GROMACS .gro file of C-alpha atoms in nm:
model
  332
    1UNK     CA    1   8.186   6.732   9.640
    2UNK     CA    2   8.430   6.827   9.398
    3UNK     CA    3   8.422   6.701   9.046
    4UNK     CA    4   8.676   6.407   8.931
    5UNK     CA    5   9.038   6.583   8.838
    6UNK     CA    6   9.031   6.873   9.004
    7UNK     CA    7   9.241   6.957   9.262
    8UNK     CA    8   9.235   7.197   9.539
    9UNK     CA    9   9.604   7.171   9.619
   10UNK     CA   10   9.830   7.415   9.511
   11UNK     CA   11  10.155   7.462   9.282
   12UNK     CA   12  10.489   7.378   9.495
   13UNK     CA   13  10.630   7.705   9.525
   14UNK     CA   14  11.009   7.755   9.518
   15UNK     CA   15  11.167   7.868   9.803
   16UNK     CA   16  11.114   8.226   9.929
   17UNK     CA   17  11.445   8.486   9.775
   18UNK     CA   18  11.544   8.789   9.832
   19UNK     CA   19  11.421   9.099   9.941
   20UNK     CA   20  11.667   9.265  10.224
   21UNK     CA   21  11.464   9.132  10.533
   22UNK     CA   22  11.496   8.752  10.391
   23UNK     CA   23  11.854   8.760  10.464
   24UNK     CA   24  12.049   8.804  10.797
   25UNK     CA   25  12.380   8.685  10.884
   26UNK     CA   26  12.483   8.504  11.218
   27UNK     CA   27  12.506   8.925  11.332
   28UNK     CA   28  12.198   9.002  11.249
   29UNK     CA   29  12.309   9.205  10.944
   30UNK     CA   30  12.254   9.171  10.578
   31UNK     CA   31  12.395   8.854  10.454
   32UNK     CA   32  12.607   8.952  10.190
   33UNK     CA   33  12.541   8.770   9.858
   34UNK     CA   34  12.716   8.589   9.560
   35UNK     CA   35  12.712   8.736   9.290
   36UNK     CA   36  12.634   8.434   9.119
   37UNK     CA   37  12.337   8.378   9.333
   38UNK     CA   38  12.138   8.685   9.200
   39UNK     CA   39  11.930   8.710   8.944
   40UNK     CA   40  11.684   8.915   8.833
   41UNK     CA   41  11.413   8.886   8.562
   42UNK     CA   42  11.326   9.134   8.346
   43UNK     CA   43  10.997   9.148   8.184
   44UNK     CA   44  10.892   9.371   7.901
   45UNK     CA   45  10.591   9.357   7.682
   46UNK     CA   46  10.756   9.381   7.341
   47UNK     CA   47  11.162   9.511   7.221
   48UNK     CA   48  11.117   9.817   7.061
   49UNK     CA   49  11.395  10.063   6.999
   50UNK     CA   50  11.315  10.292   7.307
   51UNK     CA   51  11.205   9.992   7.479
   52UNK     CA   52  11.592   9.845   7.381
   53UNK     CA   53  11.776  10.080   7.519
   54UNK     CA   54  11.570  10.078   7.865
   55UNK     CA   55  11.687   9.744   7.877
   56UNK     CA   56  12.056   9.752   7.767
   57UNK     CA   57  12.102  10.003   8.020
   58UNK     CA   58  11.946   9.782   8.330
   59UNK     CA   59  12.197   9.477   8.180
   60UNK     CA   60  12.442   9.703   8.189
   61UNK     CA   61  12.387   9.872   8.545
   62UNK     CA   62  12.331   9.449   8.690
   63UNK     CA   63  12.662   9.362   8.504
   64UNK     CA   64  12.881   9.630   8.723
   65UNK     CA   65  12.657   9.480   9.061
   66UNK     CA   66  12.714   9.183   8.989
   67UNK     CA   67  12.331   9.005   8.954
   68UNK     CA   68  12.266   8.839   8.656
   69UNK     CA   69  11.931   8.995   8.387
   70UNK     CA   70  11.727   8.722   8.265
   71UNK     CA   71  11.499   8.879   8.012
   72UNK     CA   72  11.176   8.728   7.908
   73UNK     CA   73  11.155   8.984   7.595
   74UNK     CA   74  10.754   8.838   7.555
   75UNK     CA   75  10.565   8.891   7.847
   76UNK     CA   76  10.288   8.685   7.679
   77UNK     CA   77  10.500   8.402   7.574
   78UNK     CA   78  10.659   8.420   7.915
   79UNK     CA   79  10.650   8.045   8.081
   80UNK     CA   80  10.472   7.982   8.423
   81UNK     CA   81  10.800   7.894   8.632
   82UNK     CA   82  11.036   8.192   8.431
   83UNK     CA   83  11.003   8.358   8.811
   84UNK     CA   84  11.154   8.038   8.949
   85UNK     CA   85  11.503   8.100   9.137
   86UNK     CA   86  11.500   8.512   9.078
   87UNK     CA   87  11.503   8.725   9.319
   88UNK     CA   88  11.275   8.992   9.205
   89UNK     CA   89  11.036   9.048   8.896
   90UNK     CA   90  11.099   9.372   8.737
   91UNK     CA   91  10.812   9.466   8.435
   92UNK     CA   92  10.900   9.724   8.177
   93UNK     CA   93  10.534   9.814   8.033
   94UNK     CA   94  10.193   9.936   8.190
   95UNK     CA   95   9.951   9.763   8.403
   96UNK     CA   96   9.865   9.492   8.147
   97UNK     CA   97  10.213   9.366   8.173
   98UNK     CA   98  10.252   9.433   8.542
   99UNK     CA   99   9.931   9.193   8.548
  100UNK     CA  100  10.105   8.898   8.353
  101UNK     CA  101  10.424   8.958   8.586
  102UNK     CA  102  10.235   8.933   8.882
  103UNK     CA  103  10.146   8.567   8.795
  104UNK     CA  104  10.485   8.486   8.740
  105UNK     CA  105  10.629   8.631   9.083
  106UNK     CA  106  10.314   8.498   9.246
  107UNK     CA  107  10.378   8.132   9.119
  108UNK     CA  108  10.803   8.141   9.221
  109UNK     CA  109  10.669   8.398   9.546
  110UNK     CA  110  10.894   8.672   9.422
  111UNK     CA  111  10.813   9.031   9.463
  112UNK     CA  112  10.782   9.243   9.176
  113UNK     CA  113  10.825   9.607   9.083
  114UNK     CA  114  10.653   9.796   8.769
  115UNK     CA  115  10.905  10.065   8.580
  116UNK     CA  116  10.594  10.269   8.364
  117UNK     CA  117  10.636  10.315   7.991
  118UNK     CA  118  10.228  10.295   7.957
  119UNK     CA  119   9.970  10.622   7.998
  120UNK     CA  120   9.911  10.553   8.322
  121UNK     CA  121  10.039  10.260   8.451
  122UNK     CA  122   9.859  10.269   8.872
  123UNK     CA  123  10.062   9.980   8.887
  124UNK     CA  124  10.453  10.093   8.852
  125UNK     CA  125  10.578  10.174   9.105
  126UNK     CA  126  10.864  10.404   8.916
  127UNK     CA  127  10.901  10.555   8.550
  128UNK     CA  128  11.112  10.522   8.294
  129UNK     CA  129  11.330  10.819   8.322
  130UNK     CA  130  11.433  10.677   8.719
  131UNK     CA  131  11.538  10.337   8.540
  132UNK     CA  132  11.929  10.396   8.757
  133UNK     CA  133  11.763  10.505   9.139
  134UNK     CA  134  11.455  10.210   9.079
  135UNK     CA  135  11.821   9.986   8.977
  136UNK     CA  136  12.061  10.095   9.202
  137UNK     CA  137  11.811  10.034   9.530
  138UNK     CA  138  11.698   9.728   9.430
  139UNK     CA  139  12.073   9.585   9.382
  140UNK     CA  140  12.138   9.700   9.739
  141UNK     CA  141  11.803   9.593   9.881
  142UNK     CA  142  11.628   9.961   9.949
  143UNK     CA  143  11.287   9.879   9.952
  144UNK     CA  144  11.023   9.696  10.157
  145UNK     CA  145  10.811   9.438  10.048
  146UNK     CA  146  10.388   9.443  10.051
  147UNK     CA  147  10.191   9.168  10.025
  148UNK     CA  148   9.821   9.309   9.782
  149UNK     CA  149   9.559   9.050   9.864
  150UNK     CA  150   9.442   8.874   9.556
  151UNK     CA  151   9.141   8.671   9.506
  152UNK     CA  152   9.081   8.243   9.478
  153UNK     CA  153   8.750   8.185   9.280
  154UNK     CA  154   8.615   7.876   9.207
  155UNK     CA  155   8.330   7.767   8.937
  156UNK     CA  156   8.089   7.469   9.050
  157UNK     CA  157   7.821   7.281   8.848
  158UNK     CA  158   7.620   7.235   9.118
  159UNK     CA  159   7.772   7.012   9.391
  160UNK     CA  160   8.054   6.971   9.162
  161UNK     CA  161   8.377   7.144   9.153
  162UNK     CA  162   8.436   7.218   8.756
  163UNK     CA  163   8.792   7.526   8.760
  164UNK     CA  164   8.907   7.742   9.006
  165UNK     CA  165   9.107   8.082   8.895
  166UNK     CA  166   9.293   8.332   9.072
  167UNK     CA  167   9.323   8.747   9.033
  168UNK     CA  168   9.497   9.032   9.130
  169UNK     CA  169   9.295   9.284   9.063
  170UNK     CA  170   8.866   9.169   8.975
  171UNK     CA  171   8.708   8.848   8.888
  172UNK     CA  172   8.446   8.964   8.639
  173UNK     CA  173   8.143   8.753   8.531
  174UNK     CA  174   7.952   8.915   8.194
  175UNK     CA  175   7.751   8.812   7.932
  176UNK     CA  176   7.949   8.561   7.676
  177UNK     CA  177   7.800   8.712   7.410
  178UNK     CA  178   7.768   9.053   7.507
  179UNK     CA  179   7.433   9.122   7.405
  180UNK     CA  180   7.138   9.149   7.641
  181UNK     CA  181   7.098   9.099   8.035
  182UNK     CA  182   7.272   8.843   8.275
  183UNK     CA  183   7.002   8.702   8.562
  184UNK     CA  184   7.196   8.705   8.821
  185UNK     CA  185   7.170   8.648   9.247
  186UNK     CA  186   7.456   8.740   9.507
  187UNK     CA  187   7.479   8.608   9.777
  188UNK     CA  188   7.761   8.676  10.112
  189UNK     CA  189   7.859   8.471  10.390
  190UNK     CA  190   7.566   8.203  10.278
  191UNK     CA  191   7.280   8.465  10.258
  192UNK     CA  192   7.109   8.609   9.922
  193UNK     CA  193   7.140   9.017   9.866
  194UNK     CA  194   6.976   9.074   9.582
  195UNK     CA  195   6.884   8.973   9.239
  196UNK     CA  196   6.961   9.158   8.958
  197UNK     CA  197   6.946   9.142   8.560
  198UNK     CA  198   7.289   9.345   8.436
  199UNK     CA  199   7.586   9.366   8.185
  200UNK     CA  200   7.799   9.159   8.453
  201UNK     CA  201   7.941   9.197   8.803
  202UNK     CA  202   8.283   9.238   8.947
  203UNK     CA  203   8.403   9.123   9.279
  204UNK     CA  204   8.723   9.334   9.366
  205UNK     CA  205   9.035   9.365   9.566
  206UNK     CA  206   9.186   9.672   9.689
  207UNK     CA  207   9.449   9.681   9.419
  208UNK     CA  208   9.154   9.652   9.167
  209UNK     CA  209   8.915   9.915   9.352
  210UNK     CA  210   9.105  10.133   9.079
  211UNK     CA  211   9.086   9.953   8.782
  212UNK     CA  212   8.768   9.837   8.609
  213UNK     CA  213   8.540   9.870   8.945
  214UNK     CA  214   8.615  10.220   8.955
  215UNK     CA  215   8.526  10.244   8.584
  216UNK     CA  216   8.191  10.052   8.685
  217UNK     CA  217   8.134  10.336   8.980
  218UNK     CA  218   8.310  10.160   9.294
  219UNK     CA  219   8.466  10.343   9.529
  220UNK     CA  220   8.857  10.364   9.540
  221UNK     CA  221   8.986  10.120   9.817
  222UNK     CA  222   9.347  10.194  10.015
  223UNK     CA  223   9.609   9.903   9.905
  224UNK     CA  224   9.664   9.821  10.321
  225UNK     CA  225   9.270   9.808  10.379
  226UNK     CA  226   9.149   9.432  10.373
  227UNK     CA  227   8.852   9.400  10.241
  228UNK     CA  228   8.654   9.261   9.918
  229UNK     CA  229   8.430   9.533   9.675
  230UNK     CA  230   8.120   9.434   9.519
  231UNK     CA  231   8.056   9.630   9.204
  232UNK     CA  232   7.743   9.539   8.945
  233UNK     CA  233   7.750   9.702   8.636
  234UNK     CA  234   7.439   9.855   8.530
  235UNK     CA  235   7.224   9.654   8.627
  236UNK     CA  236   6.878   9.703   8.600
  237UNK     CA  237   6.777   9.749   8.980
  238UNK     CA  238   6.627   9.965   9.236
  239UNK     CA  239   6.955   9.804   9.537
  240UNK     CA  240   7.262   9.724   9.271
  241UNK     CA  241   7.486   9.962   9.498
  242UNK     CA  242   7.829   9.865   9.543
  243UNK     CA  243   7.939   9.743   9.836
  244UNK     CA  244   8.268   9.632  10.043
  245UNK     CA  245   8.256   9.347  10.263
  246UNK     CA  246   8.493   9.220  10.565
  247UNK     CA  247   8.792   9.026  10.414
  248UNK     CA  248   8.666   8.679  10.587
  249UNK     CA  249   8.334   8.696  10.344
  250UNK     CA  250   8.279   8.445  10.093
  251UNK     CA  251   8.113   8.612   9.813
  252UNK     CA  252   7.932   8.375   9.556
  253UNK     CA  253   7.708   8.500   9.228
  254UNK     CA  254   7.456   8.223   9.090
  255UNK     CA  255   7.358   8.236   8.710
  256UNK     CA  256   6.964   8.254   8.710
  257UNK     CA  257   6.798   8.123   8.337
  258UNK     CA  258   6.900   7.973   8.000
  259UNK     CA  259   6.897   8.302   7.811
  260UNK     CA  260   7.281   8.394   7.808
  261UNK     CA  261   7.556   8.230   7.928
  262UNK     CA  262   7.799   8.374   8.145
  263UNK     CA  263   8.195   8.353   8.192
  264UNK     CA  264   8.442   8.476   8.398
  265UNK     CA  265   8.726   8.690   8.384
  266UNK     CA  266   9.036   8.674   8.591
  267UNK     CA  267   9.230   9.043   8.614
  268UNK     CA  268   9.069   9.057   8.222
  269UNK     CA  269   9.408   8.777   8.133
  270UNK     CA  270   9.251   8.415   8.259
  271UNK     CA  271   8.897   8.315   8.181
  272UNK     CA  272   8.682   8.053   8.360
  273UNK     CA  273   8.379   7.904   8.205
  274UNK     CA  274   8.043   7.950   8.397
  275UNK     CA  275   7.829   7.636   8.305
  276UNK     CA  276   7.409   7.689   8.289
  277UNK     CA  277   7.348   7.823   8.616
  278UNK     CA  278   7.620   7.759   8.807
  279UNK     CA  279   7.754   7.941   9.078
  280UNK     CA  280   8.107   8.109   9.130
  281UNK     CA  281   8.217   8.134   9.492
  282UNK     CA  282   8.482   8.405   9.550
  283UNK     CA  283   8.739   8.468   9.874
  284UNK     CA  284   9.020   8.636   9.937
  285UNK     CA  285   9.325   8.458   9.782
  286UNK     CA  286   9.545   8.209   9.977
  287UNK     CA  287   9.832   8.329   9.805
  288UNK     CA  288   9.936   8.725   9.741
  289UNK     CA  289  10.136   8.927   9.560
  290UNK     CA  290  10.425   9.094   9.706
  291UNK     CA  291  10.465   9.407   9.565
  292UNK     CA  292  10.780   9.643   9.569
  293UNK     CA  293  10.795   9.995   9.735
  294UNK     CA  294  10.988  10.224   9.690
  295UNK     CA  295  11.054  10.500   9.977
  296UNK     CA  296  10.785  10.636  10.195
  297UNK     CA  297  10.525  10.865   9.977
  298UNK     CA  298  10.231  10.753  10.070
  299UNK     CA  299   9.912  10.618   9.810
  300UNK     CA  300   9.699  10.950   9.809
  301UNK     CA  301   9.986  11.144   9.646
  302UNK     CA  302   9.987  10.799   9.384
  303UNK     CA  303   9.613  10.823   9.349
  304UNK     CA  304   9.648  11.317   9.261
  305UNK     CA  305   9.975  11.199   9.027
  306UNK     CA  306   9.820  10.890   8.809
  307UNK     CA  307   9.487  11.009   8.779
  308UNK     CA  308   9.580  11.420   8.742
  309UNK     CA  309   9.381  11.518   9.000
  310UNK     CA  310   9.302  11.885   9.053
  311UNK     CA  311   9.420  12.006   9.396
  312UNK     CA  312   9.473  12.350   9.354
  313UNK     CA  313   9.406  12.581   9.642
  314UNK     CA  314   9.479  12.300   9.882
  315UNK     CA  315   9.677  12.481  10.153
  316UNK     CA  316   9.760  12.171  10.386
  317UNK     CA  317   9.943  12.164  10.729
  318UNK     CA  318  10.174  12.450  10.731
  319UNK     CA  319  10.523  12.406  10.870
  320UNK     CA  320  10.794  12.601  11.134
  321UNK     CA  321  10.828  12.888  10.823
  322UNK     CA  322  10.403  12.895  10.776
  323UNK     CA  323  10.479  12.740  10.415
  324UNK     CA  324  10.214  12.411  10.326
  325UNK     CA  325  10.427  12.069  10.191
  326UNK     CA  326  10.252  12.029   9.861
  327UNK     CA  327  10.523  11.805   9.786
  328UNK     CA  328  10.377  11.490   9.557
  329UNK     CA  329  10.587  11.171   9.508
  330UNK     CA  330  10.456  10.872   9.279
  331UNK     CA  331  10.497  10.583   9.686
  332UNK     CA  332  10.201  10.406   9.805
   0.00000   0.00000   0.00000
């Protein structure tokens, strides 16, 4: 039974807004929206001189299009309901800022797009030098929306549910003190799989497979794949390989022994306390995060571009002139 005071229900969500396929006129065409009805939330980590120029450029372009810009200039201080009533969330920054923006977008059930101002920016759809085209596409709704899997996480103490959380990338169960090893037992669909001592264990989505899970030795999963990824971190065991399970699986991690306390990190941003000999249950999230995609470039190109993978020597499929197409767009 659940602990007293814990609510399993989810917060009430704002009505879905925006997206070219969300609003239609009686003749099947896209309805014309009055300018004052459209608001974009622009989120930045912090305003610097270079970022400030980009923000002003976006504001000017939205003003011309009759779209209101709501600015959140410190992503860390953004209220949880900042995106409610907005059409899209636009994040200027790197993956850390995008993850905070994803919290706001998910709560309001609106799509999100990232414009990379960082180094890798794997979650970003476009780069800062393409801001004019990106804003034009958003204003004219020339984009598609792709739901990305999330994780729902529950922490149990015996029969009591003590806390809940969610993640877009991964949940990482780690040793709170960062000293010594955790004794963990993994379980999939109600059956034990393995017990080992380790630095920690990650459960990731396909979106998160290129983040922490990738650094820990997990495989890259294409984002349209529906699956859950389990990656032990520096485990002392014969069988401690990454595993990919069904998206319908329920994964559980039980903390054994009492030498070290565990803690669960959701996307490296939100923490869930794990009691002594606690149990963490992870399943596919009920609410996705809706990514905006511009163009039709494949995920493969994003992987090559963002990770700067060597592709010299590739011949590829020949076109009518006998020349291989080696273009690499960012989309995916």
